[in-house]
Amino acid sequence: MMRRSPLVFPLGVALLLAVAATLPAPSRAEWAAVPDVNGLVIKQVGQFAVLVYGLAHRKDLAFVGVVRGQTQEAVGGGTNYRLVVAATKPGGDGSAAEYDCLVWGVPGSRSDTWKLRRFRKIQS
């Protein structure tokens, strides 16, 4: 029977850790500006954010439009949408407030798979 040295396992682990340390870290996707805030998908994401926030918080808000936005390829699939949307309160004075929102979803998928991660009013 062949006997193994008690140092083989720790040396193997150390070697694996050394190799792993030299590998490049997985890069996070960069945020890219939305070229057309009036594009169909971007408008739908903005409408989704306003609708879901309104339903969850019992707020009556009407979507006006997307002011600006960025997208990012999400880790594990899908897309993150960081948008600034304008919305009004129906019956109010008609002035729109801006909201910062973060939505995750997969374009073309069912709406129940989308997630509203953040929705907060931008203080002016």
Tab-separated table of C-alpha atoms in Angstrom:
chain	number	residue	atom	x	y	z
A	1	MET	CA	0.000	0.000	0.000
A	2	MET	CA	1.236	3.433	-0.897
A	3	ARG	CA	1.276	6.041	1.864
A	4	ARG	CA	0.568	9.662	1.021
A	5	SER	CA	2.482	12.446	2.579
A	6	PRO	CA	0.367	14.527	4.965
A	7	LEU	CA	1.471	17.644	3.042
A	8	VAL	CA	-0.084	16.614	-0.310
A	9	PHE	CA	-3.595	17.876	0.447
A	10	PRO	CA	-2.578	21.275	1.892
A	11	LEU	CA	-0.131	21.802	-0.975
A	12	GLY	CA	-2.859	20.965	-3.502
A	13	VAL	CA	-5.246	23.460	-1.902
A	14	ALA	CA	-2.539	26.122	-1.834
A	15	LEU	CA	-1.808	25.506	-5.519
A	16	LEU	CA	-5.499	25.851	-6.431
A	17	LEU	CA	-5.773	29.090	-4.453
A	18	ALA	CA	-2.674	30.477	-6.156
A	19	VAL	CA	-4.064	29.658	-9.608
A	20	ALA	CA	-7.465	31.134	-8.716
A	21	ALA	CA	-5.800	34.338	-7.516
A	22	THR	CA	-4.185	34.841	-10.921
A	23	LEU	CA	-7.457	34.504	-12.845
A	24	PRO	CA	-9.187	37.759	-13.728
A	25	ALA	CA	-12.181	38.601	-11.561
A	26	PRO	CA	-15.533	38.384	-13.325
A	27	SER	CA	-16.324	41.843	-14.623
A	28	ARG	CA	-19.584	43.538	-13.829
A	29	ALA	CA	-21.374	44.921	-16.821
A	30	GLU	CA	-21.234	48.675	-17.199
A	31	TRP	CA	-24.302	50.867	-17.259
A	32	ALA	CA	-25.090	52.173	-20.751
A	33	ALA	CA	-27.218	55.215	-21.502
A	34	VAL	CA	-30.590	54.543	-23.106
A	35	PRO	CA	-30.328	56.047	-26.611
A	36	ASP	CA	-34.096	56.531	-27.069
A	37	VAL	CA	-36.276	57.081	-23.992
A	38	ASN	CA	-39.335	56.850	-26.247
A	39	GLY	CA	-38.485	53.317	-27.377
A	40	LEU	CA	-41.274	50.797	-26.810
A	41	VAL	CA	-39.463	48.586	-24.279
A	42	ILE	CA	-38.163	51.543	-22.247
A	43	LYS	CA	-41.633	53.122	-22.103
A	44	GLN	CA	-43.147	49.798	-21.028
A	45	VAL	CA	-40.552	49.413	-18.260
A	46	GLY	CA	-41.345	52.936	-17.037
A	47	GLN	CA	-45.093	52.250	-17.118
A	48	PHE	CA	-44.511	48.978	-15.247
A	49	ALA	CA	-42.577	50.794	-12.506
A	50	VAL	CA	-45.272	53.426	-11.982
A	51	LEU	CA	-48.087	50.859	-12.045
A	52	VAL	CA	-46.447	48.410	-9.623
A	53	TYR	CA	-45.446	51.165	-7.201
A	54	GLY	CA	-48.959	52.611	-7.299
A	55	LEU	CA	-50.579	49.241	-6.644
A	56	ALA	CA	-48.180	48.269	-3.854
A	57	HIS	CA	-48.400	51.601	-2.037
A	58	ARG	CA	-51.973	52.586	-2.891
A	59	LYS	CA	-50.789	55.704	-4.703
A	60	ASP	CA	-52.670	57.034	-7.673
A	61	LEU	CA	-49.972	57.972	-10.178
A	62	ALA	CA	-50.217	58.427	-13.927
A	63	PHE	CA	-47.183	57.679	-16.090
A	64	VAL	CA	-46.044	60.679	-18.159
A	65	GLY	CA	-42.801	59.436	-19.680
A	66	VAL	CA	-39.214	58.367	-19.242
A	67	VAL	CA	-36.864	61.323	-18.730
A	68	ARG	CA	-33.572	59.422	-18.945
A	69	GLY	CA	-32.283	55.963	-18.296
A	70	GLN	CA	-29.522	53.410	-18.302
A	71	THR	CA	-29.422	49.670	-18.826
A	72	GLN	CA	-27.071	47.001	-17.563
A	73	GLU	CA	-26.774	43.317	-18.344
A	74	ALA	CA	-27.719	41.606	-15.069
A	75	VAL	CA	-25.594	38.921	-13.473
A	76	GLY	CA	-27.352	35.614	-14.123
A	77	GLY	CA	-29.377	36.949	-17.058
A	78	GLY	CA	-31.934	39.615	-17.726
A	79	THR	CA	-31.458	43.360	-17.789
A	80	ASN	CA	-31.380	46.025	-15.092
A	81	TYR	CA	-33.131	49.266	-16.030
A	82	ARG	CA	-32.259	52.396	-14.053
A	83	LEU	CA	-34.793	54.998	-15.154
A	84	VAL	CA	-35.970	58.433	-14.161
A	85	VAL	CA	-39.680	58.561	-14.894
A	86	ALA	CA	-42.132	61.439	-14.731
A	87	ALA	CA	-45.546	60.827	-13.189
A	88	THR	CA	-48.463	62.966	-12.077
A	89	LYS	CA	-51.257	62.588	-9.569
A	90	PRO	CA	-54.543	62.542	-11.503
A	91	GLY	CA	-56.738	65.447	-10.473
A	92	GLY	CA	-53.744	67.358	-9.149
A	93	ASP	CA	-52.305	70.567	-10.530
A	94	GLY	CA	-50.877	68.680	-13.507
A	95	SER	CA	-47.249	69.098	-12.514
A	96	ALA	CA	-45.149	65.987	-12.891
A	97	ALA	CA	-42.731	64.721	-10.279
A	98	GLU	CA	-39.667	62.683	-11.171
A	99	TYR	CA	-38.979	59.264	-9.689
A	100	ASP	CA	-35.787	57.221	-9.679
A	101	CYS	CA	-36.568	53.567	-10.297
A	102	LEU	CA	-34.682	50.328	-10.757
A	103	VAL	CA	-36.369	47.455	-12.575
A	104	TRP	CA	-35.060	43.995	-13.424
A	105	GLY	CA	-36.567	41.905	-16.182
A	106	VAL	CA	-36.147	39.916	-19.352
A	107	PRO	CA	-37.553	41.646	-22.444
A	108	GLY	CA	-40.246	39.494	-24.018
A	109	SER	CA	-41.005	37.561	-20.818
A	110	ARG	CA	-44.229	37.545	-18.809
A	111	SER	CA	-44.866	40.595	-16.642
A	112	ASP	CA	-45.044	38.517	-13.456
A	113	THR	CA	-41.341	37.709	-13.794
A	114	TRP	CA	-40.318	41.394	-13.714
A	115	LYS	CA	-39.232	42.998	-10.437
A	116	LEU	CA	-39.444	46.592	-9.247
A	117	ARG	CA	-36.340	46.969	-7.071
A	118	ARG	CA	-36.527	50.682	-6.246
A	119	PHE	CA	-38.931	53.577	-6.716
A	120	ARG	CA	-38.322	56.846	-4.943
A	121	LYS	CA	-39.228	60.449	-5.546
A	122	ILE	CA	-36.395	62.726	-6.593
A	123	GLN	CA	-36.441	65.757	-4.352
A	124	SER	CA	-36.354	68.969	-6.364
